Amino acid sequence: MVSRYRSLRTQLVIEGLLVGVFAGLVSVLYRYVLAKADDIRNAALAFCSGSPLRVAGWFAVLIALSLLVTLLLKWEPMISGSGIPQVEAEIAGYLRPNWYRVIAGKVIGGFLCIVGGLSLGREGPSIQLGAMAGKGVSKRLRRFRLEEHFLITCGASAGLSAAFNAPLAGVMFALEEVHKNFSAMVLLSCMAASLVANYISSGIFGMQPVFSFTISNMIPLGGYVYIVVLGLICGVLGVFYNKVLLMSQTAYKKIGFLPQAVRIMIPFLCAGVLGFVMPEVLGGGHNMIAALYNENGNPALGAILILLAGKFLYSMISFGSGAPGGIFFPLLVLGAYIGGAYGTAVVDLFGFDRSFVSNLIIIAMAALFSAIVRAPVTGIVLISEMTGSFSHLMSLATASLVAYLVAELLRSKPVYESLTERLLAGRNVTIAKGEPKKKSIITSMIEEGSEADGCTISELGLPEDTLVVSVTRGAEELMPRGQLKLKAGDTLATMVSERDLAAMESVLKHKVSFEAE
């Protein structure tokens, strides 16, 4: 294990290519299946419209779909929600889901939910599918725990890349949100997986960006006051979004006396009504963004606000139920409509140049993502890749930074961190204890200002029988003696028995991380 660890960086790049193929194929399949689900739903609604008997038949179909989803959730509970909290919990060592059951259940469950019209996205599930594909590769190659976590991260990167045609955003999200570590070892392997997955996705769906916004001019520096105000608005609304999202889950728990099938049926029945009243809010919301920006100009402010409110409320109803599907793309749709409403308002009230409204739509998507997910770099890169232009990085960064700071000042937790905590609290789990003879390698970077910064290895208080494999400082590997003084930026690799994983995780959390102080 130690010998393999010392050459792990090169091996991970090669394995990342393999994960990229598997994760890319699974994510592309999921993307294709959901596109067909949209077509089936739209055709069904068109067929049923105007006929009371057919409408009643469609509601019967929706009830049947909800019952099938309930059966899937009972068969494999790990397919609930977006899947990103499950991936983060596994990286932290709390969960060990069955990878092929999750892949099968998520694909089928996602298809059923989108046919039904639930306001859920494909991107979060694509990340989970990619992560499980990476785990599947690890299991087949019989890799040790640390390497498996790296390959899961590679798969998550590949999943987002294939879902959005955004390879750089896939890498950044995997590092910034999933692995929470910017080590070169993870970066290179994730890049390999993400690029391969993007090649597969582009070969099937084409190389065009997800959004076809045409931006002819950049907002001048004199107009950045509007960008700052938009960042403030998105920061506040991002905090509001997180609170309501958690409240929606709490509301469903309060009606826990009802069977799970009834709780899952609620968003499906709502979809039946909305399908004939406000069909735009059904599904992920790709059509909503297309309608927001078209050759005939932007919709009226009132129409934008109505659709924004409808999409928000129905997204809460859909996700709170625990049905398989994510919040990733629906929150980008909400950001786009916030930007569209804000742009229309400042044009009408302050005479702002109407040609810049499309800029504000894109900026608001990145800013709202930054406030909700608290991953501003990912948001900036993601929106740039989705629009096919990196020319508006400065305006995106400005609004994202402002929104991030507002969310921090209002003490709102990142949404996936809150969802992960709820997932683990609901299951009452702890880090699983393995066999004493089975070993695992754990790596962690010493953070500046942490207790470990400036202390020796012997002073860390590591569990007994822990072997310090290496201490890497920059490109230099140091001899891991007991009196070696650690510095911020050092990467510490330790081998520990799986029986002592919980104790080791506690040491790393409280001594190596500055945030825990």
Coordinates of N, CA and C in Angstrom, one line a residue, residues 238-379:
G238 N -30.4 34.1 -1.9 CA -29.8 32.8 -1.7 C -30.0 32.3 -0.3
V239 N -29.8 33.2 0.7 CA -30.1 32.8 2.1 C -31.5 32.4 2.3
F240 N -32.4 33.2 1.7 CA -33.9 32.8 1.8 C -34.2 31.5 1.1
Y241 N -33.5 31.2 0.0 CA -33.7 29.9 -0.7 C -33.3 28.8 0.2
N242 N -32.1 28.9 0.8 CA -31.6 27.8 1.7 C -32.6 27.5 2.9
K243 N -33.1 28.6 3.5 CA -34.0 28.5 4.6 C -35.3 27.8 4.2
V244 N -35.8 28.2 3.1 CA -37.1 27.7 2.6 C -36.9 26.2 2.2
L245 N -35.8 25.9 1.6 CA -35.5 24.5 1.2 C -35.5 23.6 2.4
L246 N -34.8 24.0 3.4 CA -34.8 23.2 4.6 C -36.1 23.1 5.3
M247 N -36.9 24.2 5.2 CA -38.2 24.2 5.8 C -39.1 23.3 5.0
S248 N -38.9 23.2 3.7 CA -39.8 22.2 3.0 C -39.5 20.8 3.4
Q249 N -38.2 20.5 3.6 CA -38.0 19.1 4.2 C -38.6 18.9 5.5
T250 N -38.5 19.9 6.4 CA -39.1 19.8 7.7 C -40.6 19.6 7.6
A251 N -41.2 20.3 6.7 CA -42.7 20.2 6.5 C -43.1 18.8 6.1
Y252 N -42.3 18.2 5.2 CA -42.6 16.8 4.8 C -42.4 15.9 6.0
K253 N -41.4 16.1 6.9 CA -41.2 15.3 8.0 C -42.4 15.4 9.0
K254 N -42.9 16.6 9.1 CA -44.0 16.8 10.1 C -45.3 16.0 9.7
I255 N -45.4 15.7 8.4 CA -46.5 14.9 7.9 C -46.0 13.4 7.8
G256 N -45.0 13.1 8.6 CA -44.5 11.7 8.5 C -45.5 10.6 8.9
F257 N -46.6 11.0 9.5 CA -47.6 10.0 9.9 C -48.3 9.5 8.6
L258 N -48.1 10.2 7.5 CA -48.6 9.7 6.2 C -47.7 8.7 5.6
P259 N -48.1 7.8 4.9 CA -47.2 6.8 4.2 C -46.3 7.6 3.2
Q260 N -45.1 7.0 3.0 CA -44.2 7.6 2.1 C -44.8 7.8 0.7
A261 N -45.6 6.8 0.3 CA -46.2 6.9 -1.0 C -47.1 8.1 -1.2
V262 N -47.7 8.5 -0.1 CA -48.6 9.7 -0.2 C -47.8 11.0 -0.2
R263 N -46.7 11.0 0.5 CA -45.8 12.2 0.5 C -45.1 12.4 -0.9
I264 N -44.7 11.3 -1.5 CA -44.1 11.4 -2.8 C -45.2 11.8 -3.9
M265 N -46.4 11.4 -3.6 CA -47.5 11.7 -4.5 C -47.8 13.2 -4.6
I266 N -47.5 13.9 -3.5 CA -47.9 15.4 -3.5 C -47.3 16.1 -4.7
P267 N -46.0 16.1 -4.9 CA -45.5 16.9 -6.1 C -46.0 16.4 -7.4
F268 N -46.3 15.1 -7.5 CA -46.8 14.5 -8.8 C -48.2 15.1 -9.1
L269 N -49.0 15.2 -8.0 CA -50.4 15.7 -8.2 C -50.3 17.2 -8.5
C270 N -49.4 17.9 -7.9 CA -49.2 19.3 -8.2 C -48.7 19.5 -9.6
A271 N -47.9 18.6 -10.1 CA -47.5 18.6 -11.5 C -48.6 18.5 -12.4
G272 N -49.6 17.6 -12.0 CA -50.8 17.4 -12.9 C -51.6 18.7 -13.0
V273 N -51.7 19.5 -12.0 CA -52.4 20.8 -12.0 C -51.6 21.8 -12.8
L274 N -50.3 21.9 -12.5 CA -49.5 22.9 -13.1 C -49.3 22.6 -14.6
G275 N -49.4 21.3 -15.0 CA -49.2 21.0 -16.4 C -50.2 21.6 -17.3
F276 N -51.4 22.0 -16.8 CA -52.4 22.6 -17.6 C -52.6 24.1 -17.2
V277 N -51.9 24.5 -16.2 CA -52.1 25.9 -15.8 C -50.8 26.7 -16.0
M278 N -49.6 26.1 -15.6 CA -48.3 26.8 -15.8 C -47.3 25.8 -16.2
P279 N -47.4 25.2 -17.4 CA -46.5 24.1 -17.7 C -45.0 24.5 -17.8
E280 N -44.7 25.8 -17.9 CA -43.3 26.3 -18.0 C -42.5 25.8 -16.8
V281 N -43.1 25.7 -15.6 CA -42.3 25.4 -14.4 C -42.0 23.9 -14.2
L282 N -42.6 23.1 -15.1 CA -42.3 21.7 -14.9 C -40.9 21.3 -15.4
G283 N -40.4 20.2 -14.9 CA -39.1 19.8 -15.3 C -37.9 20.6 -14.8
G284 N -36.8 20.4 -15.4 CA -35.6 21.2 -14.9 C -35.7 22.7 -15.2
G285 N -36.2 23.1 -16.3 CA -36.4 24.5 -16.6 C -35.6 25.0 -17.8
H286 N -35.1 24.2 -18.6 CA -34.4 24.6 -19.8 C -35.2 25.5 -20.7
N287 N -36.5 25.1 -20.9 CA -37.4 25.9 -21.7 C -37.7 27.3 -21.1
M288 N -37.6 27.4 -19.8 CA -37.9 28.7 -19.1 C -36.8 29.7 -19.5
I289 N -35.6 29.2 -19.5 CA -34.5 30.1 -19.8 C -34.5 30.5 -21.3
A290 N -34.9 29.6 -22.1 CA -35.0 29.9 -23.6 C -36.1 30.9 -23.8
A291 N -37.2 30.8 -23.0 CA -38.2 31.8 -23.1 C -37.9 33.2 -22.6
L292 N -36.9 33.2 -21.6 CA -36.5 34.4 -21.0 C -35.8 35.3 -21.9
Y293 N -35.0 34.6 -22.8 CA -34.2 35.4 -23.7 C -34.5 34.8 -25.1
N294 N -35.1 35.6 -26.0 CA -35.4 35.2 -27.3 C -35.3 36.4 -28.3
E295 N -35.5 36.2 -29.5 CA -35.3 37.2 -30.5 C -36.4 38.3 -30.4
N296 N -37.5 38.0 -29.8 CA -38.6 39.0 -29.6 C -38.4 39.8 -28.4
G297 N -37.3 39.6 -27.6 CA -37.1 40.4 -26.4 C -37.5 39.7 -25.2
N298 N -37.3 40.4 -24.1 CA -37.6 39.7 -22.8 C -39.1 39.8 -22.5
P299 N -39.7 38.9 -21.7 CA -41.1 39.0 -21.3 C -41.3 40.2 -20.4
A300 N -42.5 40.5 -20.1 CA -42.8 41.6 -19.3 C -42.5 41.3 -17.8
L301 N -42.2 42.3 -17.0 CA -41.8 42.1 -15.6 C -42.8 41.3 -14.8
G302 N -44.1 41.6 -15.0 CA -45.1 40.8 -14.3 C -45.0 39.3 -14.6
A303 N -44.8 39.0 -15.9 CA -44.8 37.6 -16.3 C -43.5 36.9 -15.7
I304 N -42.4 37.6 -15.7 CA -41.2 37.1 -15.1 C -41.3 36.8 -13.7
L305 N -42.0 37.7 -12.9 CA -42.1 37.5 -11.5 C -43.1 36.4 -11.2
I306 N -44.1 36.2 -12.0 CA -45.1 35.1 -11.8 C -44.4 33.8 -12.0
L307 N -43.6 33.7 -13.1 CA -42.9 32.4 -13.3 C -41.8 32.1 -12.3
L308 N -41.2 33.2 -11.8 CA -40.1 33.1 -10.8 C -40.8 32.5 -9.5
A309 N -41.9 33.1 -9.1 CA -42.5 32.6 -7.9 C -43.0 31.2 -8.1
G310 N -43.6 30.9 -9.2 CA -44.1 29.5 -9.5 C -43.0 28.5 -9.5
K311 N -41.9 28.8 -10.1 CA -40.8 27.9 -10.2 C -40.2 27.6 -8.8
F312 N -40.1 28.7 -8.1 CA -39.5 28.6 -6.7 C -40.4 27.7 -5.8
L313 N -41.6 28.0 -5.8 CA -42.5 27.2 -4.9 C -42.6 25.8 -5.3
Y314 N -42.7 25.5 -6.6 CA -42.8 24.1 -7.0 C -41.5 23.4 -6.9
S315 N -40.4 24.1 -7.0 CA -39.1 23.4 -6.7 C -39.0 23.0 -5.3
M316 N -39.5 23.8 -4.4 CA -39.5 23.5 -2.9 C -40.3 22.2 -2.7
I317 N -41.5 22.2 -3.3 CA -42.4 21.1 -3.1 C -41.8 19.8 -3.7
S318 N -41.1 19.9 -4.8 CA -40.6 18.8 -5.5 C -39.4 18.2 -4.7
F319 N -38.4 19.1 -4.3 CA -37.2 18.6 -3.7 C -37.5 18.2 -2.2
G320 N -38.3 18.9 -1.6 CA -38.6 18.5 -0.2 C -39.2 17.2 0.0
S321 N -39.8 16.6 -1.0 CA -40.4 15.3 -0.9 C -39.4 14.2 -0.9
G322 N -38.2 14.5 -1.3 CA -37.1 13.4 -1.3 C -37.1 12.6 -2.6
A323 N -37.8 13.0 -3.6 CA -37.8 12.3 -4.9 C -36.4 12.5 -5.5
P324 N -36.0 11.5 -6.3 CA -34.7 11.5 -7.0 C -34.6 12.7 -8.0
G325 N -33.7 13.6 -7.7 CA -33.5 14.7 -8.6 C -32.8 15.9 -7.8
G326 N -32.2 16.8 -8.5 CA -31.4 17.8 -7.9 C -32.0 19.2 -7.9
I327 N -31.3 20.1 -7.3 CA -31.6 21.5 -7.2 C -30.7 22.4 -8.1
F328 N -29.7 21.7 -8.7 CA -28.6 22.5 -9.4 C -29.2 23.4 -10.5
F329 N -29.8 22.7 -11.5 CA -30.3 23.6 -12.6 C -31.5 24.4 -12.2
P330 N -32.5 23.9 -11.5 CA -33.6 24.8 -11.1 C -33.1 26.1 -10.4
L331 N -32.0 26.0 -9.6 CA -31.6 27.2 -8.9 C -30.9 28.2 -9.9
L332 N -30.3 27.6 -11.0 CA -29.8 28.5 -12.0 C -30.9 29.2 -12.8
V333 N -32.0 28.5 -13.0 CA -33.2 29.1 -13.6 C -33.7 30.2 -12.8
L334 N -33.8 30.0 -11.5 CA -34.3 31.0 -10.6 C -33.3 32.2 -10.7
G335 N -32.0 32.0 -10.7 CA -31.1 33.1 -10.8 C -31.3 33.8 -12.1
A336 N -31.5 33.1 -13.2 CA -31.7 33.8 -14.5 C -33.0 34.7 -14.4
Y337 N -34.0 34.2 -13.8 CA -35.3 35.0 -13.7 C -35.1 36.2 -12.7
I338 N -34.3 36.0 -11.7 CA -34.0 37.2 -10.8 C -33.2 38.2 -11.6
G339 N -32.3 37.8 -12.4 CA -31.5 38.7 -13.2 C -32.4 39.4 -14.3
G340 N -33.3 38.6 -14.9 CA -34.3 39.1 -15.9 C -35.2 40.2 -15.2
A341 N -35.7 39.9 -14.1 CA -36.6 40.8 -13.4 C -35.9 42.1 -13.0
Y342 N -34.7 41.9 -12.4 CA -33.9 43.1 -12.0 C -33.5 43.9 -13.2
G343 N -33.1 43.3 -14.3 CA -32.7 44.0 -15.5 C -33.9 44.8 -16.1
T344 N -35.0 44.1 -16.2 CA -36.2 44.8 -16.7 C -36.6 46.0 -15.8
A345 N -36.5 45.8 -14.5 CA -36.8 46.9 -13.6 C -35.9 48.1 -13.7
V346 N -34.6 47.9 -13.8 CA -33.6 49.0 -13.9 C -33.7 49.7 -15.2
V347 N -34.1 49.0 -16.3 CA -34.3 49.6 -17.6 C -35.5 50.5 -17.5
D348 N -36.6 50.0 -16.9 CA -37.8 50.8 -16.8 C -37.7 52.0 -15.9
L349 N -37.0 51.8 -14.7 CA -37.0 52.8 -13.7 C -35.8 53.8 -13.9
F350 N -34.7 53.3 -14.3 CA -33.5 54.2 -14.3 C -32.9 54.3 -15.7
G351 N -33.5 53.8 -16.7 CA -33.1 54.0 -18.1 C -31.8 53.2 -18.4
F352 N -31.6 52.1 -17.7 CA -30.4 51.3 -18.0 C -30.5 50.8 -19.4
D353 N -29.4 50.6 -20.0 CA -29.3 50.1 -21.4 C -29.9 48.7 -21.5
R354 N -31.0 48.6 -22.3 CA -31.7 47.3 -22.4 C -30.8 46.2 -23.0
S355 N -29.8 46.5 -23.8 CA -29.0 45.5 -24.4 C -28.1 44.8 -23.3
F356 N -28.1 45.3 -22.1 CA -27.3 44.7 -21.0 C -28.1 43.8 -20.2
V357 N -29.4 43.6 -20.4 CA -30.3 42.8 -19.6 C -29.8 41.3 -19.7
S358 N -29.3 40.9 -20.8 CA -28.8 39.5 -20.9 C -27.6 39.3 -20.1
N359 N -26.8 40.3 -20.0 CA -25.6 40.3 -19.1 C -26.0 40.0 -17.7
L360 N -27.1 40.8 -17.2 CA -27.5 40.7 -15.8 C -28.1 39.3 -15.6
I361 N -28.8 38.7 -16.6 CA -29.3 37.4 -16.4 C -28.2 36.4 -16.1
I362 N -27.1 36.4 -16.8 CA -26.0 35.5 -16.6 C -25.3 35.8 -15.3
I363 N -25.1 37.1 -15.0 CA -24.5 37.4 -13.7 C -25.3 37.0 -12.5
A364 N -26.6 37.1 -12.6 CA -27.4 36.7 -11.5 C -27.4 35.1 -11.2
M365 N -27.2 34.4 -12.3 CA -27.1 32.9 -12.2 C -25.9 32.6 -11.3
A366 N -24.7 33.2 -11.7 CA -23.5 32.9 -10.9 C -23.6 33.4 -9.5
A367 N -24.2 34.6 -9.3 CA -24.3 35.2 -8.0 C -25.2 34.3 -7.1
L368 N -26.3 33.9 -7.6 CA -27.2 33.1 -6.7 C -26.6 31.8 -6.4
F369 N -25.9 31.2 -7.4 CA -25.2 29.9 -7.1 C -24.2 30.1 -6.0
S370 N -23.4 31.2 -6.1 CA -22.4 31.5 -5.1 C -23.0 31.6 -3.7
A371 N -24.1 32.3 -3.6 CA -24.8 32.5 -2.3 C -25.4 31.2 -1.7
I372 N -25.9 30.3 -2.6 CA -26.6 29.1 -2.1 C -25.6 28.0 -1.9
V373 N -24.7 27.7 -2.8 CA -23.8 26.6 -2.7 C -22.5 27.0 -2.0
R374 N -22.2 28.3 -2.1 CA -20.9 28.8 -1.4 C -19.7 28.2 -2.1
A375 N -19.8 28.1 -3.5 CA -18.6 27.7 -4.3 C -18.5 28.7 -5.4
P376 N -18.0 29.9 -5.1 CA -18.0 31.0 -6.1 C -17.1 30.7 -7.4
V377 N -16.0 30.1 -7.2 CA -15.1 29.8 -8.3 C -15.8 28.9 -9.3
T378 N -16.5 27.8 -8.7 CA -17.2 26.9 -9.6 C -18.3 27.6 -10.3
G379 N -19.1 28.5 -9.6 CA -20.2 29.2 -10.3 C -19.7 30.1 -11.4

